[in-house]
Short mmCIF file of C-alpha atoms and ligand atoms in Angstrom, two decimals:
data_model
loop_
_atom_site.label_atom_id
_atom_site.label_comp_id
_atom_site.label_asym_id
_atom_site.label_seq_id
_atom_site.Cartn_x
_atom_site.Cartn_y
_atom_site.Cartn_z
CA UNK M 1 56.36 87.21 152.01
CA UNK M 2 59.25 89.60 154.09
CA UNK M 3 62.31 88.47 152.07
CA UNK M 4 63.98 90.12 155.46
CA UNK M 5 63.08 87.27 156.95
CA UNK M 6 62.01 84.61 154.39
CA UNK M 7 65.75 81.16 153.82
CA UNK M 8 67.75 80.09 156.75
CA UNK M 9 71.47 82.07 155.90
CA UNK M 10 70.37 85.15 157.74
CA UNK M 11 73.70 84.16 159.65
CA UNK M 12 75.54 83.00 156.47
CA UNK M 13 78.93 83.13 156.47
CA UNK M 14 78.71 85.29 153.27
CA UNK M 15 76.83 87.69 155.08
CA UNK M 16 79.03 88.05 158.48
CA UNK M 17 81.60 88.44 155.48
CA UNK M 18 79.76 90.97 154.33
CA UNK M 19 79.14 92.97 157.53
CA UNK M 20 82.79 92.68 159.09
CA UNK M 21 84.19 93.17 155.14
CA UNK M 22 86.19 90.37 155.54
CA UNK M 23 84.63 89.58 152.19
CA UNK M 24 87.49 89.68 149.61
CA UNK M 25 85.12 90.72 146.36
CA UNK M 26 86.33 90.63 142.52
CA UNK M 27 85.90 93.08 140.11
CA UNK M 28 85.38 91.92 136.91
CA UNK M 29 85.96 94.07 133.84
CA UNK M 30 88.46 97.11 134.48
CA UNK M 31 87.17 99.85 132.63
CA UNK M 32 85.04 102.85 132.72
CA UNK M 33 81.84 101.14 134.59
CA UNK M 34 84.17 98.20 136.96
CA UNK M 35 87.53 100.47 137.99
CA UNK M 36 85.67 103.42 140.37
CA UNK M 37 83.38 100.07 141.26
CA UNK M 38 86.80 98.50 142.73
CA UNK M 39 87.66 101.80 144.95
CA UNK M 40 84.98 102.01 145.81
CA UNK M 41 84.56 98.89 147.34
CA UNK M 42 87.89 99.12 148.13
CA UNK M 43 87.60 102.72 150.25
CA UNK M 44 84.52 101.15 152.52
CA UNK M 45 86.71 98.28 153.68
CA UNK M 46 86.37 94.94 150.96
CA UNK M 47 89.75 93.92 149.52
CA UNK M 48 88.97 93.76 146.27
CA UNK M 49 91.40 91.59 143.24
CA UNK M 50 90.40 93.74 140.05
CA UNK M 51 90.51 91.71 136.72
CA UNK M 52 90.37 92.16 133.54
CA UNK M 53 91.32 89.95 130.27
CA UNK M 54 93.53 92.71 128.82
CA UNK M 55 97.01 92.29 129.48
CA UNK M 56 98.20 95.35 128.25
CA UNK M 57 95.27 97.19 130.73
CA UNK M 58 96.37 95.34 134.01
CA UNK M 59 100.44 96.39 133.90
CA UNK M 60 100.09 99.03 133.43
CA UNK M 61 97.37 100.14 135.89
CA UNK M 62 100.22 97.82 138.11
CA UNK M 63 102.28 100.59 137.13
CA UNK M 64 100.22 103.44 138.33
CA UNK M 65 98.40 104.25 135.36
CA UNK M 66 95.23 104.04 135.24
CA UNK M 67 93.47 103.28 132.16
CA UNK M 68 89.72 106.18 132.86
CA UNK M 69 89.64 109.45 133.32
CA UNK M 70 87.15 109.45 136.60
CA UNK M 71 90.69 107.62 138.43
CA UNK M 72 94.27 109.75 138.78
CA UNK M 73 97.01 107.95 137.80
CA UNK M 74 97.55 109.53 141.77
CA UNK M 75 94.54 108.12 143.47
CA UNK M 76 94.42 104.75 141.65
CA UNK M 77 98.66 104.40 142.58
CA UNK M 78 98.08 105.99 146.54
CA UNK M 79 95.23 102.56 146.48
CA UNK M 80 97.80 100.49 145.44
CA UNK M 81 99.89 101.76 148.09
CA UNK M 82 98.18 100.21 151.06
CA UNK M 83 97.45 96.57 149.37
CA UNK M 84 94.33 95.59 148.90
CA UNK M 85 93.89 95.93 145.36
CA UNK M 86 95.44 93.55 143.68
CA UNK M 87 94.85 93.24 139.78
CA UNK M 88 94.91 90.23 137.57
CA UNK M 89 94.65 88.07 133.77
CA UNK M 90 95.17 84.82 135.93
CA UNK M 91 92.00 83.35 136.66
CA UNK M 92 93.06 81.33 138.86
CA UNK M 93 94.22 83.82 141.02
CA UNK M 94 90.19 84.36 141.93
CA UNK M 95 89.72 81.45 143.95
CA UNK M 96 89.77 82.46 147.39
CA UNK M 97 86.72 85.94 146.56
CA UNK M 98 83.62 85.61 147.73
CA UNK M 99 81.83 88.24 145.79
CA UNK M 100 82.09 88.35 141.57
CA UNK M 101 80.68 91.66 140.27
CA UNK M 102 80.50 91.72 135.98
CA UNK M 103 80.68 94.57 134.41
CA UNK M 104 82.73 94.21 130.95
CA UNK M 105 81.35 95.31 127.80
CA UNK M 106 77.48 94.36 126.58
CA UNK M 107 78.26 96.19 122.71
CA UNK M 108 76.58 95.16 119.66
CA UNK M 109 76.82 92.60 117.02
CA UNK M 110 76.81 94.67 113.35
CA UNK M 111 73.05 93.57 112.83
CA UNK M 112 71.91 95.32 115.85
CA UNK M 113 71.49 91.55 117.75
CA UNK M 114 72.91 91.80 121.63
CA UNK M 115 76.17 90.52 121.60
CA UNK M 116 76.38 88.92 125.26
CA UNK M 117 79.95 86.96 125.02
CA UNK M 118 81.74 88.78 127.11
CA UNK M 119 79.44 88.03 130.05
CA UNK M 120 79.63 83.94 128.74
CA UNK M 121 83.16 84.17 128.74
CA UNK M 122 82.86 86.00 132.72
CA UNK M 123 80.40 83.80 133.53
CA UNK M 124 83.28 80.53 132.69
CA UNK M 125 86.06 82.33 134.08
CA UNK M 126 83.61 82.42 137.27
CA UNK M 127 82.02 78.51 137.05
CA UNK M 128 85.96 77.32 136.47
CA UNK M 129 87.39 79.28 140.16
CA UNK M 130 84.10 79.94 142.61
CA UNK M 131 83.56 79.07 145.46
CA UNK M 132 80.37 77.21 146.93
CA UNK M 133 78.48 80.27 148.43
CA UNK M 134 79.84 83.07 146.65
CA UNK M 135 77.80 86.11 145.43
CA UNK M 136 78.30 87.28 141.64
CA UNK M 137 76.70 90.32 140.90
CA UNK M 138 75.93 91.17 136.96
CA UNK M 139 76.43 94.86 136.31
CA UNK M 140 76.30 95.31 132.72
CA UNK M 141 73.99 96.74 130.94
CA UNK M 142 71.88 93.90 128.90
CA UNK M 143 68.39 92.57 127.98
CA UNK M 144 65.58 90.98 130.70
CA UNK M 145 66.69 87.46 131.48
CA UNK M 146 70.27 87.42 130.48
CA UNK M 147 71.46 86.88 134.54
CA UNK M 148 69.09 83.88 134.92
CA UNK M 149 70.31 81.86 130.98
CA UNK M 150 73.70 82.82 131.71
CA UNK M 151 74.37 82.30 135.80
CA UNK M 152 71.86 80.90 136.48
CA UNK M 153 72.71 76.83 135.65
CA UNK M 154 75.67 77.65 138.12
CA UNK M 155 73.44 76.18 140.90
CA UNK M 156 72.69 72.68 139.01
CA UNK M 157 77.00 72.25 140.39
CA UNK M 158 77.75 74.53 143.03
CA UNK M 159 76.17 76.96 145.07
CA UNK M 160 76.00 81.13 144.68
CA UNK M 161 73.97 83.24 145.81
CA UNK M 162 72.68 86.30 142.58
CA UNK M 163 71.39 89.80 141.69
CA UNK M 164 71.49 91.77 138.76
CA UNK M 165 72.24 95.39 139.80
CA UNK M 166 72.96 97.98 136.57
CA UNK M 167 75.72 100.11 136.68
CA UNK M 168 74.39 104.28 136.19
CA UNK M 169 77.77 105.46 136.31
CA UNK M 170 78.14 108.44 134.34
CA UNK M 171 81.26 108.59 133.69
CA UNK M 172 82.78 112.33 133.60
CA UNK M 173 79.87 113.80 136.61
CA UNK M 174 80.90 114.95 139.36
CA UNK M 175 78.45 115.19 141.07
CA UNK M 176 76.89 111.44 141.07
CA UNK M 177 79.45 109.54 142.07
CA UNK M 178 78.99 105.24 143.20
CA UNK M 179 78.68 106.32 146.33
CA UNK M 180 75.12 108.81 146.05
CA UNK M 181 73.74 106.95 142.82
CA UNK M 182 70.97 104.66 144.71
CA UNK M 183 71.89 101.01 142.90
CA UNK M 184 68.61 98.84 142.46
CA UNK M 185 69.42 95.29 142.72
CA UNK M 186 67.05 93.08 141.63
CA UNK M 187 67.39 88.66 142.70
CA UNK M 188 64.67 86.13 142.28
CA UNK M 189 64.83 84.06 145.28
CA UNK M 190 65.06 85.31 149.46
CA UNK M 191 69.11 83.63 150.13
CA UNK M 192 70.34 86.14 146.80
CA UNK M 193 68.58 89.00 148.20
CA UNK M 194 69.46 89.23 151.55
CA UNK M 195 73.29 88.92 150.73
CA UNK M 196 72.67 91.27 147.85
CA UNK M 197 70.73 93.72 149.49
CA UNK M 198 73.44 93.60 152.24
CA UNK M 199 76.54 94.07 150.55
CA UNK M 200 75.21 96.55 148.08
CA UNK M 201 73.91 98.33 151.50
CA UNK M 202 77.68 98.25 152.64
CA UNK M 203 78.89 100.20 149.55
CA UNK M 204 75.67 103.00 148.28
CA UNK M 205 74.08 105.58 150.48
CA UNK M 206 70.70 103.88 148.99
CA UNK M 207 69.60 100.37 148.06
CA UNK M 208 66.65 100.10 146.08
CA UNK M 209 65.36 96.05 145.80
CA UNK M 210 63.64 95.38 143.57
CA UNK M 211 61.18 91.63 143.02
CA UNK M 212 63.38 89.40 140.05
CA UNK M 213 66.62 90.67 138.64
CA UNK M 214 64.77 90.36 135.42
CA UNK M 215 63.14 94.18 136.61
CA UNK M 216 66.97 95.27 137.56
CA UNK M 217 67.69 94.43 133.83
CA UNK M 218 64.51 96.33 132.25
CA UNK M 219 65.28 99.41 134.61
CA UNK M 220 68.23 99.98 132.98
CA UNK M 221 66.97 99.72 129.54
CA UNK M 222 63.93 101.61 130.60
CA UNK M 223 66.32 104.59 131.53
CA UNK M 224 68.43 104.35 128.73
CA UNK M 225 65.57 104.10 126.03
CA UNK M 226 63.97 107.46 127.75
CA UNK M 227 67.26 109.77 127.37
CA UNK M 228 66.94 107.90 123.03
CA UNK M 229 63.79 109.02 122.65
CA UNK M 230 63.71 112.43 124.74
CA UNK M 231 66.82 113.32 122.70
CA UNK M 232 65.68 111.47 118.93
CA UNK M 233 62.31 113.57 120.01
CA UNK M 234 64.51 117.40 120.19
CA UNK M 235 66.45 116.88 117.32
CA UNK M 236 62.95 115.79 115.58
CA UNK M 237 61.78 119.10 117.34
CA UNK M 238 64.80 121.07 115.33
CA UNK M 239 63.82 120.10 112.43
CA UNK M 240 61.13 120.87 112.81
CA UNK M 241 61.79 124.29 113.44
CA UNK M 242 64.52 124.94 111.25
CA UNK M 243 60.97 124.15 108.89
CA UNK M 244 58.61 126.78 110.70
CA UNK M 245 61.21 129.63 110.94
CA UNK M 246 61.12 128.66 115.60
CA UNK M 247 63.53 128.92 117.04
CA UNK M 248 63.80 125.77 119.08
CA UNK M 249 66.17 127.13 121.59
CA UNK M 250 64.21 129.37 123.24
CA UNK M 251 60.87 127.20 122.35
CA UNK M 252 62.92 124.66 124.63
CA UNK M 253 62.96 127.76 127.35
CA UNK M 254 59.42 128.48 127.46
CA UNK M 255 58.40 124.38 127.88
CA UNK M 256 61.52 123.87 130.66
CA UNK M 257 59.70 126.83 132.55
CA UNK M 258 56.64 124.28 133.27
CA UNK M 259 57.59 123.64 137.01
CA UNK M 260 55.78 119.82 136.70
CA UNK M 261 55.14 116.98 133.94
CA UNK M 262 58.24 118.29 131.34
CA UNK M 263 62.16 117.13 131.45
CA UNK M 264 64.18 119.01 129.92
CA UNK M 265 66.17 117.55 126.57
CA UNK M 266 68.06 119.91 123.73
CA UNK M 267 69.39 119.04 120.74
CA UNK M 268 72.55 117.80 119.22
CA UNK M 269 74.72 115.77 117.01
CA UNK M 270 73.13 113.27 118.58
CA UNK M 271 74.13 110.06 120.85
CA UNK M 272 77.22 107.96 121.78
CA UNK M 273 79.51 106.23 123.84
CA UNK M 274 78.73 102.70 125.34
CA UNK M 275 75.07 103.21 126.67
CA UNK M 276 72.56 105.15 124.98
CA UNK M 277 72.73 104.23 121.32
CA UNK M 278 73.06 100.72 122.32
CA UNK M 279 70.55 99.93 125.06
CA UNK M 280 67.50 100.87 122.70
CA UNK M 281 68.20 97.81 120.62
CA UNK M 282 68.84 95.61 123.65
CA UNK M 283 65.36 96.26 124.54
CA UNK M 284 64.16 96.20 121.48
CA UNK M 285 66.21 92.27 120.35
CA UNK M 286 63.89 90.95 123.48
CA UNK M 287 60.39 92.61 122.36
CA UNK M 288 61.68 91.52 118.68
CA UNK M 289 61.65 87.68 120.98
CA UNK M 290 58.47 88.05 122.34
CA UNK M 291 57.12 88.70 119.41
CA UNK M 292 56.58 92.44 119.42
CA UNK M 293 58.45 95.78 117.92
CA UNK M 294 58.53 98.74 119.15
CA UNK M 295 58.19 101.59 117.25
CA UNK M 296 59.71 104.07 119.90
CA UNK M 297 62.36 102.38 120.08
CA UNK M 298 63.23 101.51 116.29
CA UNK M 299 61.78 106.00 115.60
CA UNK M 300 64.63 107.06 118.57
CA UNK M 301 67.39 104.69 116.94
CA UNK M 302 66.83 106.31 113.21
CA UNK M 303 66.54 109.48 113.61
CA UNK M 304 69.77 109.94 116.24
CA UNK M 305 71.78 108.03 113.99
CA UNK M 306 70.89 109.90 111.44
CA UNK M 307 71.26 113.17 112.83
CA UNK M 308 75.26 113.62 111.20
CA UNK M 309 74.18 113.00 108.03
CA UNK M 310 71.54 115.91 108.37
CA UNK M 311 74.38 118.37 110.96
CA UNK M 312 76.90 117.92 108.00
CA UNK M 313 74.02 118.15 105.04
CA UNK M 314 73.70 121.55 106.51
CA UNK M 315 77.67 122.12 107.13
CA UNK M 316 77.38 121.88 103.57
CA UNK M 317 74.05 124.18 102.84
CA UNK M 318 76.44 127.36 104.81
CA UNK M 319 79.42 126.45 102.92
CA UNK M 320 77.57 127.44 99.70
CA UNK M 321 75.59 130.17 101.11
CA UNK M 322 79.45 131.81 102.12
CA UNK M 323 81.05 130.12 98.65
CA UNK M 324 82.57 127.41 99.98
CA UNK M 325 82.68 124.10 98.22
CA UNK M 326 83.63 121.62 101.00
CA UNK M 327 86.17 120.25 98.91
CA UNK M 328 88.56 123.33 99.57
CA UNK M 329 87.54 123.72 102.72
CA UNK M 330 88.96 124.16 106.53
CA UNK M 331 86.83 122.55 109.33
CA UNK M 332 88.04 122.80 112.87
CA UNK M 333 85.18 120.32 114.95
CA UNK M 334 84.62 121.80 118.57
CA UNK M 335 84.14 118.54 120.26
CA UNK M 336 85.13 114.29 120.32
CA UNK M 337 84.23 112.97 122.55
CA UNK M 338 80.21 110.49 123.22
CA UNK M 339 79.85 114.26 125.44
CA UNK M 340 81.06 117.03 126.87
CA UNK M 341 84.12 116.60 129.65
CA UNK M 342 85.07 112.78 127.87
CA UNK M 343 87.62 110.73 126.55
CA UNK M 344 85.70 108.15 125.73
CA UNK M 345 84.84 108.47 121.88
CA UNK M 346 82.99 104.21 121.76
CA UNK M 347 80.20 105.97 119.02
CA UNK M 348 81.92 109.74 119.13
CA UNK M 349 78.96 111.45 116.88
CA UNK M 350 81.49 114.24 116.42
CA UNK M 351 84.10 111.56 114.84
CA UNK M 352 81.42 110.56 112.28
CA UNK M 353 81.19 113.89 111.46
CA UNK M 354 84.55 114.17 111.69
CA UNK M 355 84.29 111.89 109.06
CA UNK M 356 82.12 112.54 107.03
CA UNK M 357 83.65 115.88 106.57
CA UNK M 358 86.74 114.34 105.90
CA UNK M 359 85.09 111.55 103.02
CA UNK M 360 83.76 115.34 101.31
CA UNK M 361 87.01 116.00 101.06
CA UNK M 362 87.55 119.04 103.12
CA UNK M 363 90.38 119.20 105.35
CA UNK M 364 89.08 118.48 108.67
CA UNK M 365 90.96 119.01 112.50
CA UNK M 366 89.30 119.25 115.97
CA UNK M 367 89.59 120.60 119.49
CA UNK M 368 88.87 118.29 122.47
CA UNK M 369 91.60 118.80 125.45
CA UNK M 370 90.42 114.92 127.06
CA UNK M 371 90.68 113.53 123.72
CA UNK M 372 94.66 113.65 122.77
CA UNK M 373 94.31 111.52 119.93
CA UNK M 374 91.42 110.16 117.69
CA UNK M 375 92.16 107.04 114.39
CA UNK M 376 89.86 108.94 111.72
CA UNK M 377 88.29 106.55 108.79
CA UNK M 378 91.05 106.69 106.82
CA UNK M 379 93.21 104.55 109.43
CA UNK M 380 95.39 107.17 110.71
CA UNK M 381 95.54 109.02 113.56
CA UNK M 382 95.25 113.25 114.20
CA UNK M 383 95.76 114.70 117.51
CA UNK M 384 93.86 118.00 118.41
CA UNK M 385 94.95 120.93 118.10
CA UNK M 386 93.56 124.73 120.84
CA UNK M 387 91.41 127.01 119.89
CA UNK M 388 94.12 129.18 119.28
CA UNK M 389 94.71 127.88 115.87
CA UNK M 390 91.46 128.41 114.69
CA UNK M 391 92.94 131.04 112.60
CA UNK M 392 91.41 132.72 109.07
CA UNK M 393 92.07 129.96 107.47
CA UNK M 394 89.57 128.61 108.92
CA UNK M 395 85.92 128.20 107.20
CA UNK M 396 83.44 126.67 109.50
CA UNK M 397 83.86 126.15 113.43
CA UNK M 398 81.34 123.26 114.77
CA UNK M 399 80.34 123.11 117.93
CA UNK M 400 79.31 119.60 119.33
CA UNK M 401 80.34 119.36 122.20
CA UNK M 402 80.34 121.80 126.19
CA UNK M 403 83.39 120.70 128.36
CA UNK M 404 84.99 122.21 131.47
CA UNK M 405 87.43 123.70 129.90
CA UNK M 406 85.89 125.21 127.56
CA UNK M 407 86.84 128.97 127.07
CA UNK M 408 84.02 130.74 125.39
CA UNK M 409 85.57 133.86 125.61
CA UNK M 410 88.42 132.64 123.18
CA UNK M 411 86.23 130.81 121.07
CA UNK M 412 83.90 133.91 121.20
CA UNK M 413 86.86 136.24 119.49
CA UNK M 414 88.35 133.76 117.00
CA UNK M 415 87.43 135.73 113.92
CA UNK M 416 85.53 132.49 111.89
CA UNK M 417 82.34 131.29 110.30
CA UNK M 418 80.59 129.32 113.54
CA UNK M 419 78.23 126.97 113.43
CA UNK M 420 77.17 126.21 117.30
CA UNK M 421 74.41 122.96 117.33
CA UNK M 422 74.36 122.79 121.28
CA UNK M 423 74.04 126.52 120.64
CA UNK M 424 76.87 126.55 123.62
CA UNK M 425 77.69 130.70 122.78
CA UNK M 426 73.68 131.85 123.33
CA UNK M 427 75.09 134.09 120.67
CA UNK M 428 73.93 137.04 118.86
CA UNK M 429 77.01 138.13 117.40
CA UNK M 430 76.82 137.20 113.64
CA UNK M 431 79.38 134.87 113.12
CA UNK M 432 77.54 132.26 114.79
CA UNK M 433 74.94 130.20 112.71
CA UNK M 434 73.34 128.00 115.63
CA UNK M 435 71.07 124.69 114.85
CA UNK M 436 67.55 125.02 115.35
CA UNK M 437 67.20 128.66 114.23
CA UNK M 438 66.74 128.71 111.44
CA UNK M 439 67.17 132.69 110.86
CA UNK M 440 70.86 132.03 112.63
CA UNK M 441 71.51 130.70 108.41
CA UNK M 442 71.71 134.70 107.33
CA UNK M 443 74.41 134.88 109.58
CA UNK M 444 76.39 133.99 107.19
CA UNK M 445 75.78 136.68 104.71
CA UNK M 446 76.14 138.96 106.93
CA UNK M 447 79.78 137.02 107.91
CA UNK M 448 81.02 137.69 104.52
CA UNK M 449 79.34 141.05 104.62
CA UNK M 450 80.74 142.71 107.51
CA UNK M 451 83.53 142.84 109.45
CA UNK M 452 82.15 141.25 113.46
CA UNK M 453 79.67 143.26 115.57
CA UNK M 454 77.64 141.80 118.49
N1 LIG G 1 80.96 102.78 130.42
C1 LIG G 1 78.83 104.01 130.33
O1 LIG G 1 79.02 105.10 130.61
C2 LIG G 1 78.84 102.66 131.28
C3 LIG G 1 77.15 103.72 132.41
C4 LIG G 1 76.63 102.49 133.04
C5 LIG G 1 76.11 100.90 132.55
N2 LIG G 1 77.53 100.44 131.53
C6 LIG G 1 77.69 99.52 131.57
O2 LIG G 1 78.71 98.41 131.79
C7 LIG G 1 79.43 97.20 131.03
C8 LIG G 1 81.12 98.22 131.19
O3 LIG G 1 80.94 99.06 130.42
P1 LIG G 1 82.67 99.73 130.25
O4 LIG G 1 81.98 101.22 129.62
O5 LIG G 1 82.64 99.94 131.40
O6 LIG G 1 82.98 98.71 129.33
P2 LIG G 1 84.48 98.91 129.05
O7 LIG G 1 84.76 98.99 127.78
O8 LIG G 1 85.30 100.02 129.02
O9 LIG G 1 85.41 97.77 129.79
C9 LIG G 1 85.12 96.83 130.32
C10 LIG G 1 86.88 95.82 130.44
O10 LIG G 1 86.20 94.44 130.62
C11 LIG G 1 87.00 93.65 130.32
N3 LIG G 1 86.86 91.99 130.18
C12 LIG G 1 85.99 92.28 128.28
N4 LIG G 1 85.52 91.00 128.98
C13 LIG G 1 86.55 90.69 129.98
C14 LIG G 1 86.63 88.78 130.60
N5 LIG G 1 86.01 88.15 130.35
N6 LIG G 1 86.79 88.68 131.84
C15 LIG G 1 87.09 90.44 132.62
N7 LIG G 1 87.44 91.38 132.00
C16 LIG G 1 87.06 91.36 131.07
C17 LIG G 1 88.19 94.80 129.11
O11 LIG G 1 89.08 94.43 128.23
C18 LIG G 1 87.03 96.24 129.56
O12 LIG G 1 88.61 96.65 129.89
C19 LIG G 1 78.59 97.58 129.45
O13 LIG G 1 77.92 96.64 129.67
C20 LIG G 1 77.48 98.70 129.68
O14 LIG G 1 77.10 98.97 128.89
C21 LIG G 1 78.39 101.73 130.78
#
């Protein structure tokens, strides 16, 4: 069936409103995903209501303070001046909305099962306030079937159009933003298809329509599981290379010269953030519900989860080689966001390394211009230091992240032992030990014996 021809609402009121940008869009959940999406809708000419249950966040936003790094305070203030963006915590303010985009968290419970309580809470709010013939799109990452499960029964009470469209935003990415990242959209009936297609085509450059909400949900889990597995594989490769005394970094560079059939991933401290550590567990849970357990997903999860401890074990080996007991060591972790250029420390493996070293008795500091302070495992708040504050009383500088503001020269010139987990410096200096390059561990002794030289 040609879906563009199907149904009878081609000229429906909502389609006309979308095409003329008269439709009012509500974004539910104004975080890393929801806020950039809201601003994109505004840029494209829609009026937008931003709804969030966090009163404090809404108050700050009304005062012009952006909650996320990718949107500056100035950008938010300029948008608010135009009076097309209203902010609220009150569900009653949403009754005129034509479109609801749901961008709430989808965390894991302690037992690694999906927690879709935020999605259900958002659905309750929409159900209470939405009018007939509105369009609801779930954008939160979740297991296949969630959209139907949570929103499917709306139609028994009032007619809505429904879609799932996974959010692919990559915080900190200066090339790909909402506009130019192709949007996968899945619907389950011809009318929803037409509405969803018209709406998303009006806010992004390229829309890829799939045959059901489940395919769209699954595609997001596939993308992130693919990353999780490949990153885990490279972490495993680093371990294999260390045992075989082969340089992992040269190995990857060599393999990456193949112009087809190889995609470059590199080892590191594991995976962090709100997506890659969680989404494969959503998929594993869904598979288990259907009577299948995935060896790949579980193995990748285990390898990535164990990576901070593996790095800390290596740190202990390095410190032993320079006769420094961990309990009296001063260690600085370079990188704290879950990835470079990010202030987001959810599931940050650098933070985990910080805490593991702290619990072993080391005095630990961190450097990350994007992360002003952290709450460590002792419940206390710690502020980051600068590379200039890394003096010779520091026993080890551990590099866990890259970032745009990295002062390579300043890092290179510190007179301390460096453990470069991500091979950031690509250094041949005598004070740098590189993860996945076993022969660089002899630099521990070199560092003790020799003055720094290239
Ligand atoms: N952060 C990313 O890089 C990223 C990328 C792609 C997809 N995702 C997915 O997008 C979803 C949102 O992630 P995020 O990083 O933006 O989360 P976030 O924590 O930054 O933002 C979520 C917001 O939703 C609000 N909220 C919670 N319950 C609510 C409710 N019932 N009604 C209204 N607001 C509510 C919270 O107060 C918060 O402000 C998740 O499913 C995540 O997996 C995130």
